[in-house]
């Protein structure tokens, strides 16, 4: 299934960010799971969920998100003194970089971090598999999306 | 009769007595009351008419279907997340069914300070009784109080504070869970959530009202200071803005309009969209108060991790609440409630601090978390204005006193959770603040309430077209009619002259009942 909203660069940024935000070992385990394998080979279920969600947002929010991702990708040199884009950072540097946004003195940076983090968490934790992984007490309904 | 706006392929015209804009807690009640006295009524709703059986647990999908801006509506600086319902039934489709009457001192204060006539607790109880009967409001039974609410009650008692199990507008609902706030799949007349979509709206339709869904009102029309109707556009399915280009096919799509000619317009689009429409339509407002006086009941989550599993997800999400810190009789404009709060995993995840491993470890405790919301009866007031495209821009800044109240509320919430047996307190700061002993609670005072560092949410925007007798200080009169436009009535949460301090649905609905019956008795306006 093709994505409706994100372009290849944005997909890369979101994949790396998802791994860091959700926590990498959980993400790895989940990637080996049935629901993941049963889904589209090119994109993670989290990414497809986020894509579908963002495609339904009002235009002004879509524009803000797109600009935010671009800014996030190109600022490691400014905030942690590392050359190159966010997607080229080692896991350790990526975490330091993300933390620099989360704990920034500047409201705008905190806001952007929070927005990206929340969209990823929304995408990840609405997967039925994530619920199972966390042994949630949620009873399943017939119409649950099977690992979308 | 219901006309699905997304199927319409031509411009349409309607000539009726009354045009109701919005079908939530206020609009649905007004439409039913006016249709039942024989007036011709048309209801215009921007969102869809949902079949509750299609509601799923998939939060992103439900946000797209049931909330304005897919639940991502915020104040202009992103510091407060504002949830408002989209679709037939408005916010009552995903609200949590606390059915609380307005505190008497609030009504008395509105009467005394704003000169609102016939709004004594005794007068108003008429409308409250009628609304409660139609929504099937009843006390929540002891065996319906779930694990989360029992824990909060236990902590409340241990602290010696005041709190009570409330009433709700639900019929039998065996599978009730925290997903209630994504819409109730069991909802039908008499069963599950008794939202406006399964109570007042069907009754309005039965009485002959016509309902247009996916129909976004863009202007209220007047001539010589009198209402002549409204203009709306039909939207594509599940779309929140009219688009000239279909995003899937990239084909340009004609945008069709509905023009309504009516003797009265009832504005009930909620406390953000009603002032937006007012300002966009350049309606007269001598005191220049339209859009001002916005109160949000800002709320902050405080969670506790327990040794035992609580399974807060299961059962009716909110039944008990702590009103010990809301002393309206003594202090009518401050205080807060402590409300049990939980949600599906995705929602709880948003309220957890940090990211990566730390966040994940907290999420592993999902079954052992009990949480509450500090819900502020706010004195701070904000404003709804317009951007260049005519979209609402919401400005709101917490006053110093309100920040202090929120800090105090978070500390009280944490104390309650410790008293109930929590081993660690979780706060929705971006950085985790592990609080494992009561004496560490001072850290909340040190961190304070910093915008975009702590998640602040609002589900109760109100007050932006305030009601009162003085046109210099208020926008509509004692019976909801605009001071300067004959035939224009407001019946939603915009009416409240001050913050109401408690969950507002019942008051909104009863205000609409009171205003609609008065309009019917004095027809034409
Ligand atoms: C998550 C949540 C939980 C809540 N829980 C409770 C609770 O337990 N108890 C309680 O008392 N209250 C609760 N509330 C609040 C309560 O539901 C609202 O205060 C109440 O519904 C407000 O009524 P209203 O008529 O002002 O607006 P709404 O009920 O929001 O209705 C407004 C309607 O107008 C429509 N509309 C907006 N703009 C336009 C336009 N331009 N054209 C056409 N239609 C338009 C909207 O789509 C919507 O259907 C909760 C709210 C939320 C969000």
XYZ file of N, CA and C in Angstrom, chain B residues 110-304:
585
model
N -24.272 34.272 38.419
C -24.592 34.706 37.054
C -25.795 35.654 37.066
N -26.762 35.315 37.917
C -27.949 36.173 38.023
C -27.570 37.538 38.576
N -26.807 37.525 39.671
C -26.518 38.784 40.365
C -25.521 39.637 39.582
N -24.435 39.023 39.124
C -23.376 39.830 38.525
C -23.655 40.200 37.070
N -24.365 39.316 36.355
C -24.574 39.563 34.920
C -26.023 39.909 34.585
N -26.824 40.023 35.634
C -28.215 40.451 35.443
C -29.034 39.470 34.618
N -28.700 38.178 34.684
C -29.456 37.195 33.897
C -30.770 36.901 34.620
N -31.862 37.083 33.877
C -33.178 36.904 34.499
C -33.589 35.436 34.549
N -34.448 35.138 35.504
C -35.055 33.807 35.628
C -34.036 32.680 35.576
N -32.946 32.851 36.282
C -31.948 31.782 36.280
C -31.624 31.350 37.714
N -32.602 31.522 38.600
C -32.355 31.055 39.965
C -32.278 29.531 39.905
N -31.611 28.901 40.877
C -31.539 27.442 40.873
C -32.925 26.812 40.732
N -33.956 27.454 41.323
C -35.299 26.880 41.238
C -35.848 26.974 39.806
N -35.692 28.143 39.197
C -36.170 28.306 37.808
C -35.465 27.315 36.881
N -34.160 27.224 37.093
C -33.369 26.434 36.144
C -33.607 24.939 36.327
N -34.032 24.542 37.527
C -34.195 23.098 37.763
C -35.282 22.507 36.852
N -36.189 23.338 36.416
C -37.199 22.899 35.443
C -36.544 22.293 34.207
N -35.662 23.101 33.626
C -34.981 22.645 32.406
C -34.052 21.477 32.709
N -33.384 21.538 33.852
C -32.476 20.430 34.201
C -33.257 19.123 34.327
N -34.425 19.190 34.961
C -35.237 17.965 35.119
C -35.619 17.392 33.760
N -36.021 18.283 32.853
C -36.459 17.818 31.524
C -35.303 17.155 30.773
N -34.140 17.797 30.830
C -32.979 17.244 30.114
C -32.567 15.910 30.738
N -32.534 15.862 32.058
C -32.127 14.612 32.724
C -33.066 13.468 32.343
N -34.354 13.786 32.245
C -35.313 12.729 31.896
C -35.032 12.228 30.474
N -34.789 13.150 29.552
C -34.579 12.726 28.157
C -33.265 11.963 27.988
N -32.245 12.359 28.755
C -30.943 11.680 28.616
C -30.848 10.437 29.511
N -31.897 10.168 30.269
C -31.875 8.985 31.149
C -30.816 9.085 32.233
N -30.662 10.281 32.813
C -29.627 10.470 33.842
C -30.011 9.738 35.130
N -29.046 8.990 35.671
C -29.307 8.274 36.924
C -28.014 8.118 37.717
N -28.146 7.810 39.018
C -26.920 7.628 39.809
C -26.132 6.417 39.320
N -24.827 6.508 39.398
C -23.971 5.362 39.053
C -24.012 4.407 40.255
N -24.295 3.156 39.975
C -24.440 2.167 41.055
C -23.077 1.747 41.597
N -23.071 1.308 42.841
C -21.817 0.906 43.477
C -21.083 -0.174 42.660
N -21.858 -1.134 42.122
C -21.175 -2.212 41.381
C -20.654 -1.745 40.009
N -20.931 -0.477 39.656
C -20.401 0.068 38.393
C -19.128 0.894 38.627
N -18.740 1.046 39.887
C -17.543 1.840 40.189
C -16.325 0.950 39.926
N -15.512 1.318 38.975
C -14.419 0.412 38.560
C -13.189 0.539 39.459
N -12.186 -0.279 39.159
C -10.977 -0.336 39.980
C -10.320 1.024 40.151
N -10.239 1.773 39.060
C -9.603 3.089 39.122
C -10.355 4.013 40.087
N -11.672 4.077 39.905
C -12.453 4.993 40.734
C -12.455 4.563 42.203
N -12.381 3.233 42.421
C -12.317 2.752 43.819
C -11.003 3.191 44.481
N -9.922 3.110 43.709
C -8.614 3.524 44.244
C -8.621 5.016 44.586
N -9.190 5.804 43.663
C -9.211 7.263 43.897
C -10.075 7.566 45.126
N -11.189 6.843 45.239
C -12.066 7.069 46.400
C -11.349 6.686 47.700
N -10.627 5.579 47.621
C -9.888 5.120 48.803
C -8.863 6.183 49.244
N -8.139 6.748 48.249
C -7.157 7.783 48.564
C -7.837 9.027 49.122
N -8.977 9.365 48.556
C -9.724 10.552 48.981
C -10.163 10.398 50.443
N -10.667 9.198 50.762
C -11.113 8.957 52.146
C -9.932 8.996 53.105
N -8.823 8.399 52.661
C -7.645 8.372 53.540
C -7.170 9.798 53.831
N -7.350 10.696 52.884
C -6.934 12.087 53.095
C -8.001 12.879 53.859
N -9.171 12.294 54.026
C -10.261 12.996 54.715
C -10.896 14.076 53.853
N -10.850 13.911 52.551
C -11.408 14.915 51.645
C -12.824 14.539 51.219
N -13.498 15.521 50.602
C -14.867 15.293 50.146
C -14.872 14.808 48.702
N -15.694 13.819 48.411
C -15.823 13.333 47.034
C -17.070 12.475 46.953
N -17.654 12.370 45.755
C -18.887 11.586 45.633
C -18.932 10.839 44.306
N -19.725 9.756 44.313
C -20.032 9.074 43.064
C -21.137 9.893 42.402
N -20.965 10.162 41.106
C -21.863 11.084 40.400
C -22.992 10.350 39.673
N -23.775 11.139 38.934
C -24.790 10.544 38.050
C -24.225 10.471 36.634
N -24.855 9.677 35.793
C -24.403 9.614 34.399
C -25.582 9.413 33.439
N -25.315 9.643 32.160
C -26.357 9.418 31.144
C -25.960 8.200 30.311
N -25.998 7.048 30.947
C -25.721 5.780 30.252
C -26.820 4.799 30.582
N -27.171 3.989 29.588
C -28.007 2.831 29.856
C -27.075 1.673 30.167
N -27.601 0.450 30.275
C -26.724 -0.683 30.526
C -25.616 -0.737 29.475
N -24.393 -1.004 29.931
C -23.241 -0.956 29.020
C -22.206 -1.968 29.524
N -22.431 -3.253 29.258
C -21.602 -4.286 29.876
C -20.124 -4.206 29.496
N -19.815 -3.732 28.289
C -18.406 -3.713 27.873
C -17.757 -2.355 28.058
N -18.316 -1.533 28.926
C -17.794 -0.164 29.050
C -16.311 -0.195 29.436
N -15.548 0.694 28.818
C -14.110 0.755 29.096
C -13.635 2.173 28.816
N -12.324 2.368 28.997
C -11.756 3.695 28.747
C -11.917 4.119 27.291
N -12.232 3.175 26.408
C -12.482 3.541 25.008
C -13.761 4.358 24.845
N -14.505 4.501 25.941
C -15.718 5.341 25.938
C -15.422 6.691 25.287
N -14.198 7.187 25.477
C -13.934 8.505 24.897
C -13.546 8.462 23.425
N -13.663 7.275 22.825
C -13.551 7.196 21.360
C -14.924 6.898 20.770
N -15.975 7.131 21.539
C -17.337 6.831 21.080
C -17.750 5.459 21.584
N -19.043 5.304 21.845
C -19.539 4.065 22.456
C -20.209 3.191 21.394
N -19.635 2.025 21.074
C -20.229 1.179 20.030
C -21.573 0.580 20.444
N -21.861 0.607 21.756
C -23.128 0.025 22.224
C -24.255 1.057 22.219
N -23.912 2.305 21.858
C -24.870 3.397 22.008
C -26.106 3.249 21.114
N -27.259 3.185 21.731
C -28.547 3.233 21.021
C -29.576 3.686 22.054
N -30.793 4.041 21.631
C -31.732 4.543 22.637
C -31.877 3.540 23.787
N -31.562 4.007 25.001
C -31.714 3.171 26.199
C -30.506 2.316 26.534
N -29.557 2.173 25.612
C -28.393 1.314 25.853
C -27.102 2.104 25.660
N -26.107 1.806 26.498
C -24.810 2.459 26.338
C -24.926 3.969 26.531
N -24.011 4.697 25.874
C -23.974 6.149 26.063
C -25.218 6.809 25.486
N -25.875 7.634 26.300
C -27.073 8.335 25.828
C -26.664 9.724 25.331
N -25.961 9.723 24.205
C -25.518 10.994 23.630
C -26.700 11.671 22.952
N -26.473 12.876 22.489
C -27.518 13.589 21.752
C -27.882 12.819 20.478
N -26.905 12.083 19.922
C -27.141 11.391 18.649
C -28.177 10.275 18.776
N -28.387 9.755 19.993
C -29.382 8.683 20.135
C -30.572 9.109 20.999
N -30.606 10.370 21.420
C -31.729 10.841 22.252
C -32.442 11.995 21.540
N -31.883 13.177 21.673
C -32.566 14.364 21.139
C -32.655 14.389 19.610
N -31.579 13.957 18.930
C -31.595 14.085 17.460
C -32.705 13.218 16.841
N -32.814 11.930 17.221
C -33.910 11.147 16.636
C -35.278 11.755 16.957
N -35.407 12.349 18.144
C -36.702 12.956 18.490
C -36.972 14.203 17.649
N -35.904 14.954 17.366
C -36.076 16.133 16.503
C -36.488 15.685 15.102
N -35.838 14.635 14.607
C -36.157 14.141 13.256
C -37.592 13.634 13.208
N -37.968 12.937 14.250
C -39.336 12.405 14.312
C -40.369 13.531 14.286
N -39.995 14.668 14.894
C -40.919 15.809 14.930
C -40.861 16.608 13.620
N -40.092 16.136 12.640
C -40.119 16.771 11.317
C -38.903 17.603 10.969
N -37.924 17.710 11.897
C -36.729 18.506 11.563
C -35.952 17.804 10.455
N -35.203 18.592 9.664
C -34.341 18.007 8.622
C -32.890 18.215 9.042
N -32.080 17.202 8.790
C -30.681 17.265 9.214
C -29.765 17.157 8.004
N -28.890 18.132 7.829
C -27.843 18.047 6.805
C -26.530 17.726 7.502
N -25.891 16.636 7.127
C -24.586 16.309 7.699
C -23.491 16.742 6.725
N -22.232 16.692 7.159
C -21.093 17.111 6.324
C -21.383 18.467 5.682
N -21.893 19.344 6.494
C -22.383 20.623 5.990
C -21.820 21.723 6.892
N -20.783 22.369 6.418
C -20.042 23.340 7.224
C -20.636 24.735 7.034
N -21.175 25.297 8.086
C -21.742 26.645 7.975
C -20.594 27.645 7.914
N -20.661 28.525 6.934
C -19.565 29.484 6.755
C -19.982 30.926 7.019
N -21.284 31.179 7.019
C -21.717 32.557 7.303
C -23.129 32.560 7.861
N -23.332 33.484 8.783
C -24.678 33.763 9.295
C -25.085 35.058 8.600
N -26.258 35.060 7.984
C -26.631 36.217 7.172
C -27.677 37.089 7.874
N -27.446 38.408 7.792
C -28.385 39.347 8.419
C -28.732 40.457 7.425
N -29.853 41.090 7.679
C -30.205 42.298 6.909
C -30.853 43.278 7.863
N -30.369 44.491 7.898
C -30.922 45.533 8.772
C -31.076 45.037 10.210
N -30.030 44.407 10.721
C -30.043 44.004 12.134
C -30.955 42.839 12.443
N -31.358 42.091 11.426
C -32.252 40.953 11.635
C -31.704 39.748 10.882
N -31.889 38.583 11.466
C -31.418 37.344 10.832
C -32.185 37.058 9.545
N -31.466 36.638 8.491
C -32.180 36.145 7.311
C -31.798 34.699 6.972
N -30.759 34.170 7.611
C -30.421 32.771 7.348
C -28.942 32.479 7.494
N -28.500 31.434 6.798
C -27.096 31.019 6.897
C -26.656 30.407 5.575
N -25.339 30.413 5.352
C -24.796 29.793 4.141
C -23.800 28.718 4.554
N -23.884 27.567 3.882
C -22.997 26.458 4.249
C -22.427 25.810 3.001
N -21.379 24.998 3.193
C -20.798 24.221 2.097
C -20.843 22.759 2.457
N -21.035 21.926 1.472
C -20.986 20.486 1.719
C -19.542 20.012 1.654
N -19.208 19.106 2.537
C -17.836 18.586 2.600
C -17.805 17.167 2.067
N -16.611 16.744 1.597
C -16.472 15.345 1.212
C -16.498 14.523 2.497
N -16.670 13.226 2.359
C -16.769 12.366 3.524
C -15.488 12.465 4.351
N -15.643 12.452 5.676
C -14.496 12.475 6.599
C -13.503 13.592 6.321
N -13.986 14.696 5.803
C -13.070 15.788 5.552
C -13.480 16.972 6.396
N -12.494 17.644 6.973
C -12.842 18.712 7.886
C -12.814 20.082 7.224
N -12.339 20.131 5.995
C -12.323 21.417 5.315
C -12.792 21.196 3.889
N -13.520 22.153 3.322
C -13.897 21.966 1.930
C -12.638 22.000 1.069
N -12.511 21.071 0.155
C -11.332 21.107 -0.707
C -11.795 21.098 -2.148
N -11.129 21.883 -2.933
C -11.526 21.946 -4.329
C -10.886 20.817 -5.119
N -9.844 20.195 -4.498
C -9.198 19.097 -5.199
C -9.316 17.834 -4.361
N -9.793 16.783 -4.968
C -9.895 15.514 -4.270
C -8.475 14.976 -4.075
N -8.087 14.726 -2.819
C -6.693 14.340 -2.565
C -6.350 12.985 -3.186
N -7.366 12.139 -3.352
C -7.062 10.807 -3.899
C -6.912 10.866 -5.413
N -7.896 11.439 -6.079
C -7.879 11.391 -7.541
C -7.186 12.605 -8.146
N -6.905 13.602 -7.299
C -6.316 14.875 -7.748
C -7.232 15.613 -8.728
N -8.469 15.141 -8.815
C -9.388 15.828 -9.726
C -10.033 16.989 -9.000
N -10.277 18.054 -9.742
C -10.919 19.150 -9.034
C -12.400 18.813 -8.873
N -12.914 19.261 -7.756
C -14.262 18.879 -7.388
C -15.030 20.159 -7.107
N -16.170 20.237 -7.656
C -17.032 21.396 -7.432
C -17.402 21.452 -5.947
N -17.478 22.634 -5.365
C -17.941 22.726 -3.979
C -19.379 23.228 -4.001
N -20.287 22.433 -3.428
C -21.706 22.798 -3.474
C -22.122 23.505 -2.199
N -23.085 24.381 -2.365
C -23.513 25.233 -1.247
C -24.946 24.967 -0.835
N -25.236 25.271 0.397
C -26.614 25.258 0.880
C -26.919 26.669 1.381
N -28.002 27.239 0.911
C -28.413 28.549 1.415
C -29.721 28.369 2.169
N -29.719 28.784 3.409
C -30.932 28.648 4.225
C -31.510 30.033 4.494
N -32.806 30.170 4.243
C -33.515 31.399 4.630
C -34.336 31.052 5.851
N -34.146 31.807 6.929
C -34.898 31.465 8.147
C -35.191 32.716 8.963
N -36.173 32.570 9.852
C -36.524 33.717 10.711
C -35.619 33.751 11.937
N -35.105 32.570 12.302
C -34.192 32.523 13.460
C -33.020 31.612 13.131
N -31.856 31.964 13.654
C -30.691 31.072 13.584
C -30.271 30.768 15.022
N -30.071 29.487 15.276
C -29.619 29.072 16.602
C -28.162 28.650 16.451
N -27.278 29.398 17.077
C -25.852 29.117 16.952
C -25.446 28.162 18.072
N -24.958 26.981 17.688
C -24.609 25.953 18.674
C -23.410 25.156 18.165
N -22.405 25.879 17.674
C -21.252 25.220 17.057
C -20.106 25.032 18.047
N -20.362 25.258 19.332
C -19.326 25.081 20.353
C -18.583 26.382 20.609
N -17.835 26.417 21.713
C -17.278 27.687 22.200
C -16.091 28.203 21.399
N -15.625 27.421 20.411
C -14.584 27.950 19.517
C -15.204 28.312 18.162
N -16.001 27.392 17.616
C -16.532 27.639 16.271
C -17.677 28.652 16.250
N -18.432 28.762 17.337
C -19.508 29.764 17.328
C -18.942 31.185 17.248
N -17.980 31.546 18.113
C -17.415 32.900 17.945
C -16.684 33.064 16.613
N -16.089 31.962 16.116
C -15.428 32.048 14.802
C -16.444 32.477 13.751
N -17.606 31.805 13.771
C -18.650 32.132 12.783
C -19.162 33.553 12.983
N -19.282 33.924 14.228
C -19.762 35.273 14.561
C -18.823 36.319 13.952
N -17.527 36.112 14.198
C -16.543 37.099 13.724
C -16.438 37.079 12.201
N -16.452 35.860 11.636
C -16.344 35.732 10.182
C -17.525 36.394 9.483
N -18.689 36.298 10.118
C -19.899 36.870 9.513
C -20.025 38.358 9.826
N -19.045 38.884 10.564
C -19.046 40.297 10.971
C -20.372 40.709 11.594
N -20.819 39.913 12.536
C -22.086 40.227 13.195
C -21.863 41.360 14.191
N -22.850 42.215 14.346
C -22.655 43.348 15.258
C -22.588 42.898 16.719
N -21.787 43.598 17.475
C -21.552 43.236 18.870
C -21.051 44.503 19.554
N -21.987 45.305 20.066
C -21.632 46.644 20.543
C -20.488 46.645 21.558
N -20.442 45.665 22.442
C -19.399 45.664 23.476
C -18.086 45.067 23.014
N -18.030 44.576 21.784
C -16.823 43.925 21.231
C -16.342 42.787 22.138
N -17.272 41.968 22.546
C -16.905 40.851 23.420
C -16.921 39.499 22.724
N -17.393 39.459 21.477
C -17.471 38.155 20.804
C -16.068 37.563 20.704
N -15.921 36.330 21.154
C -14.622 35.649 21.113
C -13.815 35.808 22.380
N -14.158 36.807 23.193
C -13.390 37.015 24.431
C -13.953 36.155 25.550
N -13.304 36.225 26.700
C -13.791 35.526 27.894
C -13.760 34.001 27.742
N -12.792 33.512 26.991
C -12.686 32.055 26.818
C -12.132 31.408 28.090
N -12.875 30.449 28.606
C -12.375 29.635 29.723
C -12.205 28.216 29.212
N -11.222 27.521 29.743
C -10.897 26.206 29.180
C -11.008 25.045 30.161
N -11.164 25.314 31.459
C -11.041 24.226 32.443
C -9.759 23.425 32.146
N -8.604 24.081 32.114
C -7.387 23.351 31.779
C -7.160 22.205 32.760
N -6.667 21.091 32.225
C -6.539 19.897 33.063
C -5.170 19.263 32.871
N -4.602 18.771 33.964
C -3.288 18.102 33.910
C -3.400 16.737 34.585
N -2.735 15.780 33.950
C -2.763 14.377 34.384
C -1.741 14.161 35.499
N -2.128 13.399 36.515
C -1.125 12.943 37.481
C -1.390 11.465 37.739
N -0.367 10.660 37.526
C -0.557 9.208 37.615
C 0.231 8.618 38.766
N -0.166 7.438 39.177
C 0.577 6.720 40.209
C 0.774 5.284 39.758
